[in-house]
């Protein structure tokens, strides 16, 4: 019979390999996973319950209409993290400012960023959505964390992960030593190790972008799409897949090979996606799986956000395709750097 390895057991084994293991990291990840199991359950019941689908009528700090499930996922994550003494503060895509936790505001060594529900526009139409998170260590304890503690390069993340609520619910994690995937067994209520060493296949079989924005693109992005669509060499069999949920598009490309790009354009040279909640964690994961992530000019993990909700262009996926985009941009006189 195949060995069943739960997420907690896997993380605990990894933690024990380090000398000063306290079990804190395992506890933190199990609580993040707990929140995602609850969100997964609510997503599966959406449509049956009045309080799950639809908008709240409010607008968030990003200026976007807030969906009820956004609120539920945000509250669930905050509630599980608030009681953990190893967590000092939280930054959520849904909240304007950081929150200090009750249990760990002074003692906590970890800072957590998350996008509680990525792909909000897909909630009400039963298309895959997800949760993305990032874990950093702060320099000192004994005082409250500040916003500045969060405004650091992505290369300082100690772990990052996401959960996709798709045909099954999957939890994907990196702690800087490769990427592993766990699939939720809904009957047992556990994430079980299902993908031991996730590596991006070398060939990009898909490209993913909102081509509806092409009217605003710089000439280099048009040239890029032209190359991805060309009938030659590496791109002979490449086709377009765009879910409109970043984490779902990146997840597919991680498994199948491909590139996702939400570039800067004439309307918005800084792009749409958020550095702390979306770009940094996914860049960490994709690099750990053998791929690359860039804003077109810089390695994404080197980018330092100038605000909690700072945005960035994001080109993420197979090395050759990310490099191709950066080369085209470098030769584009009309390109405006983010
Ligand atoms: P969200 O976090 O509010 O859902 O916004 C981010 C989403 C990404 O998941 C997705 O890649 C992108 O926005 C889709 O944007 P668009 O609808 O402009 O294609
Ligand atoms: Mg998002």
PDB file of C-alpha atoms in Angstrom, residues 19-299:
ATOM      1  CA  UNK A  19      19.085  22.039  14.246  1.00  0.00           C
ATOM      2  CA  UNK A  20      17.018  24.724  15.935  1.00  0.00           C
ATOM      3  CA  UNK A  21      13.641  23.292  14.952  1.00  0.00           C
ATOM      4  CA  UNK A  22      10.940  24.359  17.386  1.00  0.00           C
ATOM      5  CA  UNK A  23       7.881  22.997  15.586  1.00  0.00           C
ATOM      6  CA  UNK A  24       6.690  26.597  15.075  1.00  0.00           C
ATOM      7  CA  UNK A  25       6.945  26.437  11.315  1.00  0.00           C
ATOM      8  CA  UNK A  26       4.972  23.194  11.166  1.00  0.00           C
ATOM      9  CA  UNK A  27       2.252  24.678  13.363  1.00  0.00           C
ATOM     10  CA  UNK A  28       2.110  27.778  11.194  1.00  0.00           C
ATOM     11  CA  UNK A  29       1.743  25.785   7.975  1.00  0.00           C
ATOM     12  CA  UNK A  30      -0.882  23.462   9.449  1.00  0.00           C
ATOM     13  CA  UNK A  31      -2.937  26.492  10.429  1.00  0.00           C
ATOM     14  CA  UNK A  32      -2.610  28.059   6.991  1.00  0.00           C
ATOM     15  CA  UNK A  33      -3.701  24.719   5.532  1.00  0.00           C
ATOM     16  CA  UNK A  34      -6.629  24.590   7.949  1.00  0.00           C
ATOM     17  CA  UNK A  35      -7.887  27.969   6.724  1.00  0.00           C
ATOM     18  CA  UNK A  36      -7.605  26.769   3.122  1.00  0.00           C
ATOM     19  CA  UNK A  37      -9.540  23.590   3.878  1.00  0.00           C
ATOM     20  CA  UNK A  38     -12.373  25.719   5.220  1.00  0.00           C
ATOM     21  CA  UNK A  39     -12.256  27.982   2.155  1.00  0.00           C
ATOM     22  CA  UNK A  40     -12.229  24.895  -0.067  1.00  0.00           C
ATOM     23  CA  UNK A  41     -15.357  23.606   1.680  1.00  0.00           C
ATOM     24  CA  UNK A  42     -17.125  26.933   1.217  1.00  0.00           C
ATOM     25  CA  UNK A  43     -16.090  27.122  -2.453  1.00  0.00           C
ATOM     26  CA  UNK A  44     -17.530  23.641  -2.999  1.00  0.00           C
ATOM     27  CA  UNK A  45     -20.857  24.773  -1.527  1.00  0.00           C
ATOM     28  CA  UNK A  46     -20.999  28.094  -3.387  1.00  0.00           C
ATOM     29  CA  UNK A  47     -24.360  28.427  -5.062  1.00  0.00           C
ATOM     30  CA  UNK A  48     -26.129  26.548  -2.263  1.00  0.00           C
ATOM     31  CA  UNK A  49     -25.577  29.198   0.355  1.00  0.00           C
ATOM     32  CA  UNK A  50     -26.699  32.829   0.089  1.00  0.00           C
ATOM     33  CA  UNK A  51     -23.680  34.166   1.928  1.00  0.00           C
ATOM     34  CA  UNK A  52     -21.044  32.688  -0.392  1.00  0.00           C
ATOM     35  CA  UNK A  53     -21.718  34.041  -3.895  1.00  0.00           C
ATOM     36  CA  UNK A  54     -22.037  37.664  -4.991  1.00  0.00           C
ATOM     37  CA  UNK A  55     -20.606  41.004  -3.928  1.00  0.00           C
ATOM     38  CA  UNK A  56     -20.758  42.663  -0.527  1.00  0.00           C
ATOM     39  CA  UNK A  57     -21.431  46.079  -2.078  1.00  0.00           C
ATOM     40  CA  UNK A  58     -18.118  47.394  -0.726  1.00  0.00           C
ATOM     41  CA  UNK A  59     -14.900  48.380  -2.469  1.00  0.00           C
ATOM     42  CA  UNK A  60     -11.465  47.251  -1.237  1.00  0.00           C
ATOM     43  CA  UNK A  61      -8.185  49.145  -0.985  1.00  0.00           C
ATOM     44  CA  UNK A  62      -7.483  48.188  -4.621  1.00  0.00           C
ATOM     45  CA  UNK A  63     -10.688  49.931  -5.721  1.00  0.00           C
ATOM     46  CA  UNK A  64     -12.261  46.594  -6.689  1.00  0.00           C
ATOM     47  CA  UNK A  65     -15.728  45.320  -5.745  1.00  0.00           C
ATOM     48  CA  UNK A  66     -15.415  42.928  -2.805  1.00  0.00           C
ATOM     49  CA  UNK A  67     -16.931  39.466  -3.208  1.00  0.00           C
ATOM     50  CA  UNK A  68     -18.461  37.682  -0.201  1.00  0.00           C
ATOM     51  CA  UNK A  69     -15.999  34.824  -0.623  1.00  0.00           C
ATOM     52  CA  UNK A  70     -13.083  37.335  -0.572  1.00  0.00           C
ATOM     53  CA  UNK A  71     -14.268  38.429   2.857  1.00  0.00           C
ATOM     54  CA  UNK A  72     -14.820  34.909   4.117  1.00  0.00           C
ATOM     55  CA  UNK A  73     -11.357  33.753   3.001  1.00  0.00           C
ATOM     56  CA  UNK A  74      -9.700  36.863   4.429  1.00  0.00           C
ATOM     57  CA  UNK A  75     -11.437  36.476   7.800  1.00  0.00           C
ATOM     58  CA  UNK A  76     -10.631  32.788   7.961  1.00  0.00           C
ATOM     59  CA  UNK A  77      -6.905  33.348   7.380  1.00  0.00           C
ATOM     60  CA  UNK A  78      -6.770  36.222   9.846  1.00  0.00           C
ATOM     61  CA  UNK A  79      -8.609  34.240  12.496  1.00  0.00           C
ATOM     62  CA  UNK A  80      -6.246  31.222  12.336  1.00  0.00           C
ATOM     63  CA  UNK A  81      -3.094  33.379  12.253  1.00  0.00           C
ATOM     64  CA  UNK A  82      -4.197  35.774  14.976  1.00  0.00           C
ATOM     65  CA  UNK A  83      -3.750  33.172  17.735  1.00  0.00           C
ATOM     66  CA  UNK A  84      -0.308  31.970  16.709  1.00  0.00           C
ATOM     67  CA  UNK A  85       2.541  33.290  18.870  1.00  0.00           C
ATOM     68  CA  UNK A  86       5.112  32.817  16.117  1.00  0.00           C
ATOM     69  CA  UNK A  87       3.266  35.243  13.770  1.00  0.00           C
ATOM     70  CA  UNK A  88       3.923  38.939  14.423  1.00  0.00           C
ATOM     71  CA  UNK A  89       1.915  40.602  11.671  1.00  0.00           C
ATOM     72  CA  UNK A  90      -0.150  39.977   8.559  1.00  0.00           C
ATOM     73  CA  UNK A  91      -0.573  41.860   5.284  1.00  0.00           C
ATOM     74  CA  UNK A  92      -3.605  40.974   3.179  1.00  0.00           C
ATOM     75  CA  UNK A  93      -4.497  42.090  -0.313  1.00  0.00           C
ATOM     76  CA  UNK A  94      -7.929  42.962   1.053  1.00  0.00           C
ATOM     77  CA  UNK A  95      -6.756  45.220   3.888  1.00  0.00           C
ATOM     78  CA  UNK A  96      -5.274  48.683   3.661  1.00  0.00           C
ATOM     79  CA  UNK A  97      -2.783  48.296   6.522  1.00  0.00           C
ATOM     80  CA  UNK A  98      -0.886  45.494   8.214  1.00  0.00           C
ATOM     81  CA  UNK A  99      -2.458  43.823  11.258  1.00  0.00           C
ATOM     82  CA  UNK A 100      -0.567  42.833  14.360  1.00  0.00           C
ATOM     83  CA  UNK A 101      -1.696  39.498  15.741  1.00  0.00           C
ATOM     84  CA  UNK A 102      -3.020  39.147  19.304  1.00  0.00           C
ATOM     85  CA  UNK A 103      -0.739  36.296  20.266  1.00  0.00           C
ATOM     86  CA  UNK A 104       2.519  37.180  18.546  1.00  0.00           C
ATOM     87  CA  UNK A 105       2.655  40.949  18.007  1.00  0.00           C
ATOM     88  CA  UNK A 106       5.825  41.200  20.104  1.00  0.00           C
ATOM     89  CA  UNK A 107       7.196  37.659  20.113  1.00  0.00           C
ATOM     90  CA  UNK A 108       6.379  36.497  16.587  1.00  0.00           C
ATOM     91  CA  UNK A 109       9.269  35.906  14.228  1.00  0.00           C
ATOM     92  CA  UNK A 110       7.185  35.495  11.063  1.00  0.00           C
ATOM     93  CA  UNK A 111       5.424  37.993   8.804  1.00  0.00           C
ATOM     94  CA  UNK A 112       2.705  36.643   6.516  1.00  0.00           C
ATOM     95  CA  UNK A 113       1.371  38.132   3.268  1.00  0.00           C
ATOM     96  CA  UNK A 114      -1.577  36.673   1.395  1.00  0.00           C
ATOM     97  CA  UNK A 115      -4.062  37.112  -1.382  1.00  0.00           C
ATOM     98  CA  UNK A 116      -6.988  35.351   0.321  1.00  0.00           C
ATOM     99  CA  UNK A 117      -8.902  34.710  -2.877  1.00  0.00           C
ATOM    100  CA  UNK A 118      -7.126  35.097  -6.180  1.00  0.00           C
ATOM    101  CA  UNK A 119      -9.278  35.209  -9.286  1.00  0.00           C
ATOM    102  CA  UNK A 120     -12.210  37.066  -7.716  1.00  0.00           C
ATOM    103  CA  UNK A 121     -13.858  37.629 -11.099  1.00  0.00           C
ATOM    104  CA  UNK A 122     -14.202  33.841 -11.454  1.00  0.00           C
ATOM    105  CA  UNK A 123     -15.962  33.155  -8.127  1.00  0.00           C
ATOM    106  CA  UNK A 124     -19.519  33.541  -9.348  1.00  0.00           C
ATOM    107  CA  UNK A 125     -19.019  31.490 -12.508  1.00  0.00           C
ATOM    108  CA  UNK A 126     -17.588  28.340 -10.945  1.00  0.00           C
ATOM    109  CA  UNK A 127     -14.117  28.692 -12.438  1.00  0.00           C
ATOM    110  CA  UNK A 128     -10.920  27.808 -10.536  1.00  0.00           C
ATOM    111  CA  UNK A 129      -9.817  30.278  -7.850  1.00  0.00           C
ATOM    112  CA  UNK A 130      -7.053  30.084  -5.260  1.00  0.00           C
ATOM    113  CA  UNK A 131      -5.218  31.452  -2.216  1.00  0.00           C
ATOM    114  CA  UNK A 132      -1.586  32.630  -2.342  1.00  0.00           C
ATOM    115  CA  UNK A 133       0.683  33.174   0.669  1.00  0.00           C
ATOM    116  CA  UNK A 134       4.215  34.213   1.510  1.00  0.00           C
ATOM    117  CA  UNK A 135       6.194  33.817   4.755  1.00  0.00           C
ATOM    118  CA  UNK A 136       9.094  36.056   5.807  1.00  0.00           C
ATOM    119  CA  UNK A 137      11.174  36.191   8.938  1.00  0.00           C
ATOM    120  CA  UNK A 138      11.616  39.570  10.608  1.00  0.00           C
ATOM    121  CA  UNK A 139      14.969  40.860  11.804  1.00  0.00           C
ATOM    122  CA  UNK A 140      14.095  41.501  15.424  1.00  0.00           C
ATOM    123  CA  UNK A 141      11.407  40.538  17.922  1.00  0.00           C
ATOM    124  CA  UNK A 142      10.320  42.248  21.142  1.00  0.00           C
ATOM    125  CA  UNK A 143       8.626  45.121  19.313  1.00  0.00           C
ATOM    126  CA  UNK A 144       5.731  45.495  16.883  1.00  0.00           C
ATOM    127  CA  UNK A 145       6.461  44.928  13.205  1.00  0.00           C
ATOM    128  CA  UNK A 146       6.123  47.926  10.921  1.00  0.00           C
ATOM    129  CA  UNK A 147       5.048  48.252   7.307  1.00  0.00           C
ATOM    130  CA  UNK A 148       8.704  48.754   6.387  1.00  0.00           C
ATOM    131  CA  UNK A 149       9.441  45.213   7.611  1.00  0.00           C
ATOM    132  CA  UNK A 150       7.251  43.957   4.747  1.00  0.00           C
ATOM    133  CA  UNK A 151       8.792  46.147   2.043  1.00  0.00           C
ATOM    134  CA  UNK A 152      11.715  43.838   1.318  1.00  0.00           C
ATOM    135  CA  UNK A 153      12.896  41.852  -1.715  1.00  0.00           C
ATOM    136  CA  UNK A 154      11.168  38.580  -2.525  1.00  0.00           C
ATOM    137  CA  UNK A 155      14.451  36.717  -2.173  1.00  0.00           C
ATOM    138  CA  UNK A 156      14.004  37.066   1.622  1.00  0.00           C
ATOM    139  CA  UNK A 157      10.910  34.857   1.681  1.00  0.00           C
ATOM    140  CA  UNK A 158      11.442  31.691   3.724  1.00  0.00           C
ATOM    141  CA  UNK A 159       8.430  29.936   2.246  1.00  0.00           C
ATOM    142  CA  UNK A 160       5.632  30.535  -0.218  1.00  0.00           C
ATOM    143  CA  UNK A 161       2.690  28.540  -1.404  1.00  0.00           C
ATOM    144  CA  UNK A 162      -0.752  28.499  -2.859  1.00  0.00           C
ATOM    145  CA  UNK A 163      -3.911  26.489  -2.824  1.00  0.00           C
ATOM    146  CA  UNK A 164      -5.962  26.008  -5.987  1.00  0.00           C
ATOM    147  CA  UNK A 165      -9.637  25.199  -5.641  1.00  0.00           C
ATOM    148  CA  UNK A 166     -10.054  23.338  -8.918  1.00  0.00           C
ATOM    149  CA  UNK A 167     -11.264  19.896  -9.950  1.00  0.00           C
ATOM    150  CA  UNK A 168      -9.480  18.913  -6.739  1.00  0.00           C
ATOM    151  CA  UNK A 169      -7.970  21.166  -4.091  1.00  0.00           C
ATOM    152  CA  UNK A 170      -4.188  21.304  -4.211  1.00  0.00           C
ATOM    153  CA  UNK A 171      -1.675  22.896  -1.870  1.00  0.00           C
ATOM    154  CA  UNK A 172       1.689  23.726  -3.430  1.00  0.00           C
ATOM    155  CA  UNK A 173       4.641  24.728  -1.259  1.00  0.00           C
ATOM    156  CA  UNK A 174       8.261  25.779  -1.401  1.00  0.00           C
ATOM    157  CA  UNK A 175      10.567  26.346   1.547  1.00  0.00           C
ATOM    158  CA  UNK A 176      13.482  27.084  -0.782  1.00  0.00           C
ATOM    159  CA  UNK A 177      14.329  23.464  -1.434  1.00  0.00           C
ATOM    160  CA  UNK A 178      12.227  22.572  -4.485  1.00  0.00           C
ATOM    161  CA  UNK A 179       8.461  22.491  -4.825  1.00  0.00           C
ATOM    162  CA  UNK A 180       6.019  19.911  -3.485  1.00  0.00           C
ATOM    163  CA  UNK A 181       2.288  19.456  -4.002  1.00  0.00           C
ATOM    164  CA  UNK A 182      -0.409  17.982  -1.760  1.00  0.00           C
ATOM    165  CA  UNK A 183      -3.925  17.047  -2.782  1.00  0.00           C
ATOM    166  CA  UNK A 184      -6.817  17.413  -0.367  1.00  0.00           C
ATOM    167  CA  UNK A 185      -8.648  14.209   0.430  1.00  0.00           C
ATOM    168  CA  UNK A 186     -11.995  15.791   1.294  1.00  0.00           C
ATOM    169  CA  UNK A 187     -13.291  12.717   3.144  1.00  0.00           C
ATOM    170  CA  UNK A 188     -10.217  12.433   5.366  1.00  0.00           C
ATOM    171  CA  UNK A 189      -9.746  16.205   5.594  1.00  0.00           C
ATOM    172  CA  UNK A 190      -5.991  16.064   5.026  1.00  0.00           C
ATOM    173  CA  UNK A 191      -3.630  17.356   2.368  1.00  0.00           C
ATOM    174  CA  UNK A 192      -1.735  14.256   1.176  1.00  0.00           C
ATOM    175  CA  UNK A 193       1.613  14.414  -0.630  1.00  0.00           C
ATOM    176  CA  UNK A 194       0.844  13.834  -4.324  1.00  0.00           C
ATOM    177  CA  UNK A 195       3.590  15.712  -6.255  1.00  0.00           C
ATOM    178  CA  UNK A 196       7.047  15.076  -4.790  1.00  0.00           C
ATOM    179  CA  UNK A 197       9.346  17.222  -6.873  1.00  0.00           C
ATOM    180  CA  UNK A 198       7.530  19.616  -9.148  1.00  0.00           C
ATOM    181  CA  UNK A 199       9.735  20.747 -12.046  1.00  0.00           C
ATOM    182  CA  UNK A 200       8.590  22.835 -14.989  1.00  0.00           C
ATOM    183  CA  UNK A 201       8.812  20.795 -18.195  1.00  0.00           C
ATOM    184  CA  UNK A 202      11.349  22.388 -20.506  1.00  0.00           C
ATOM    185  CA  UNK A 203       8.986  23.082 -23.378  1.00  0.00           C
ATOM    186  CA  UNK A 204       6.343  25.792 -23.094  1.00  0.00           C
ATOM    187  CA  UNK A 205       3.157  24.198 -24.338  1.00  0.00           C
ATOM    188  CA  UNK A 206       0.988  27.188 -23.426  1.00  0.00           C
ATOM    189  CA  UNK A 207       1.111  30.952 -23.198  1.00  0.00           C
ATOM    190  CA  UNK A 208      -1.340  32.802 -20.996  1.00  0.00           C
ATOM    191  CA  UNK A 209      -2.246  36.478 -21.166  1.00  0.00           C
ATOM    192  CA  UNK A 210      -5.305  38.688 -21.382  1.00  0.00           C
ATOM    193  CA  UNK A 211      -4.976  39.396 -25.116  1.00  0.00           C
ATOM    194  CA  UNK A 212      -8.024  41.668 -24.756  1.00  0.00           C
ATOM    195  CA  UNK A 213      -5.544  44.210 -23.402  1.00  0.00           C
ATOM    196  CA  UNK A 214      -3.432  44.039 -26.566  1.00  0.00           C
ATOM    197  CA  UNK A 215      -4.862  47.399 -27.678  1.00  0.00           C
ATOM    198  CA  UNK A 216      -2.766  48.969 -24.869  1.00  0.00           C
ATOM    199  CA  UNK A 217       0.381  46.837 -25.257  1.00  0.00           C
ATOM    200  CA  UNK A 218       3.809  48.181 -26.166  1.00  0.00           C
ATOM    201  CA  UNK A 219       5.168  47.045 -29.569  1.00  0.00           C
ATOM    202  CA  UNK A 220       7.519  44.569 -27.831  1.00  0.00           C
ATOM    203  CA  UNK A 221       4.565  42.712 -26.262  1.00  0.00           C
ATOM    204  CA  UNK A 222       2.925  42.457 -29.700  1.00  0.00           C
ATOM    205  CA  UNK A 223       6.153  41.058 -31.130  1.00  0.00           C
ATOM    206  CA  UNK A 224       6.296  38.616 -28.243  1.00  0.00           C
ATOM    207  CA  UNK A 225       2.795  37.297 -28.900  1.00  0.00           C
ATOM    208  CA  UNK A 226       3.721  37.029 -32.588  1.00  0.00           C
ATOM    209  CA  UNK A 227       6.667  34.788 -31.735  1.00  0.00           C
ATOM    210  CA  UNK A 228       4.649  32.612 -29.344  1.00  0.00           C
ATOM    211  CA  UNK A 229       2.053  32.188 -32.088  1.00  0.00           C
ATOM    212  CA  UNK A 230       4.584  31.469 -34.826  1.00  0.00           C
ATOM    213  CA  UNK A 231       4.499  28.102 -36.525  1.00  0.00           C
ATOM    214  CA  UNK A 232       8.230  27.623 -36.173  1.00  0.00           C
ATOM    215  CA  UNK A 233      10.603  25.617 -33.996  1.00  0.00           C
ATOM    216  CA  UNK A 234       9.906  25.691 -30.295  1.00  0.00           C
ATOM    217  CA  UNK A 235       6.488  27.328 -30.713  1.00  0.00           C
ATOM    218  CA  UNK A 236       5.070  24.999 -33.369  1.00  0.00           C
ATOM    219  CA  UNK A 237       2.650  23.389 -30.938  1.00  0.00           C
ATOM    220  CA  UNK A 238       2.235  26.173 -28.382  1.00  0.00           C
ATOM    221  CA  UNK A 239      -1.330  27.243 -27.728  1.00  0.00           C
ATOM    222  CA  UNK A 240      -3.180  29.835 -25.684  1.00  0.00           C
ATOM    223  CA  UNK A 241      -4.794  29.081 -22.305  1.00  0.00           C
ATOM    224  CA  UNK A 242      -5.987  31.909 -20.059  1.00  0.00           C
ATOM    225  CA  UNK A 243      -8.131  31.257 -17.001  1.00  0.00           C
ATOM    226  CA  UNK A 244      -8.019  34.781 -15.597  1.00  0.00           C
ATOM    227  CA  UNK A 245      -7.000  33.415 -12.190  1.00  0.00           C
ATOM    228  CA  UNK A 246      -3.262  34.004 -11.887  1.00  0.00           C
ATOM    229  CA  UNK A 247      -2.640  31.082  -9.568  1.00  0.00           C
ATOM    230  CA  UNK A 248      -4.547  28.672 -11.821  1.00  0.00           C
ATOM    231  CA  UNK A 249      -2.689  29.851 -14.930  1.00  0.00           C
ATOM    232  CA  UNK A 250       0.682  29.557 -13.183  1.00  0.00           C
ATOM    233  CA  UNK A 251      -0.241  26.150 -11.742  1.00  0.00           C
ATOM    234  CA  UNK A 252      -1.107  24.778 -15.169  1.00  0.00           C
ATOM    235  CA  UNK A 253       2.097  26.152 -16.641  1.00  0.00           C
ATOM    236  CA  UNK A 254       4.092  24.664 -13.768  1.00  0.00           C
ATOM    237  CA  UNK A 255       2.718  21.225 -14.568  1.00  0.00           C
ATOM    238  CA  UNK A 256       2.661  21.484 -18.359  1.00  0.00           C
ATOM    239  CA  UNK A 257       5.271  24.107 -19.253  1.00  0.00           C
ATOM    240  CA  UNK A 258       4.347  27.591 -20.359  1.00  0.00           C
ATOM    241  CA  UNK A 259       4.545  31.299 -19.748  1.00  0.00           C
ATOM    242  CA  UNK A 260       2.071  33.667 -18.128  1.00  0.00           C
ATOM    243  CA  UNK A 261       2.410  37.412 -18.722  1.00  0.00           C
ATOM    244  CA  UNK A 262       0.465  40.355 -17.368  1.00  0.00           C
ATOM    245  CA  UNK A 263       2.719  43.071 -18.746  1.00  0.00           C
ATOM    246  CA  UNK A 264       2.902  46.767 -18.129  1.00  0.00           C
ATOM    247  CA  UNK A 265       1.178  48.651 -20.945  1.00  0.00           C
ATOM    248  CA  UNK A 266       0.392  52.199 -22.096  1.00  0.00           C
ATOM    249  CA  UNK A 267      -2.546  52.400 -19.708  1.00  0.00           C
ATOM    250  CA  UNK A 268      -0.658  51.027 -16.747  1.00  0.00           C
ATOM    251  CA  UNK A 269       3.149  50.697 -17.062  1.00  0.00           C
ATOM    252  CA  UNK A 270       3.209  49.168 -13.569  1.00  0.00           C
ATOM    253  CA  UNK A 271       0.854  46.357 -14.581  1.00  0.00           C
ATOM    254  CA  UNK A 272      -1.960  44.977 -12.466  1.00  0.00           C
ATOM    255  CA  UNK A 273      -0.663  42.285 -10.145  1.00  0.00           C
ATOM    256  CA  UNK A 274       0.470  42.914  -6.597  1.00  0.00           C
ATOM    257  CA  UNK A 275       4.115  42.348  -5.649  1.00  0.00           C
ATOM    258  CA  UNK A 276       3.716  41.083  -2.087  1.00  0.00           C
ATOM    259  CA  UNK A 277       0.630  38.911  -2.444  1.00  0.00           C
ATOM    260  CA  UNK A 278       0.983  37.540  -5.967  1.00  0.00           C
ATOM    261  CA  UNK A 279       4.272  38.171  -7.771  1.00  0.00           C
ATOM    262  CA  UNK A 280       6.815  37.448  -5.012  1.00  0.00           C
ATOM    263  CA  UNK A 281       5.333  34.149  -3.777  1.00  0.00           C
ATOM    264  CA  UNK A 282       4.686  32.778  -7.270  1.00  0.00           C
ATOM    265  CA  UNK A 283       8.146  33.882  -8.443  1.00  0.00           C
ATOM    266  CA  UNK A 284       9.724  31.987  -5.539  1.00  0.00           C
ATOM    267  CA  UNK A 285       7.765  28.840  -6.396  1.00  0.00           C
ATOM    268  CA  UNK A 286       8.425  28.992 -10.141  1.00  0.00           C
ATOM    269  CA  UNK A 287      12.164  29.608  -9.642  1.00  0.00           C
ATOM    270  CA  UNK A 288      12.292  26.656  -7.262  1.00  0.00           C
ATOM    271  CA  UNK A 289      10.648  24.554  -9.983  1.00  0.00           C
ATOM    272  CA  UNK A 290      13.339  25.564 -12.496  1.00  0.00           C
ATOM    273  CA  UNK A 291      11.585  28.515 -14.146  1.00  0.00           C
ATOM    274  CA  UNK A 292      11.965  32.306 -14.060  1.00  0.00           C
ATOM    275  CA  UNK A 293       9.952  35.391 -13.167  1.00  0.00           C
ATOM    276  CA  UNK A 294      10.620  38.991 -14.169  1.00  0.00           C
ATOM    277  CA  UNK A 295       8.945  42.389 -14.401  1.00  0.00           C
ATOM    278  CA  UNK A 296      10.472  42.681 -17.879  1.00  0.00           C
ATOM    279  CA  UNK A 297      13.586  44.399 -16.592  1.00  0.00           C
ATOM    280  CA  UNK A 298      14.456  42.863 -13.215  1.00  0.00           C
ATOM    281  CA  UNK A 299      14.328  39.433 -11.623  1.00  0.00           C
TER     282      UNK A 299
END
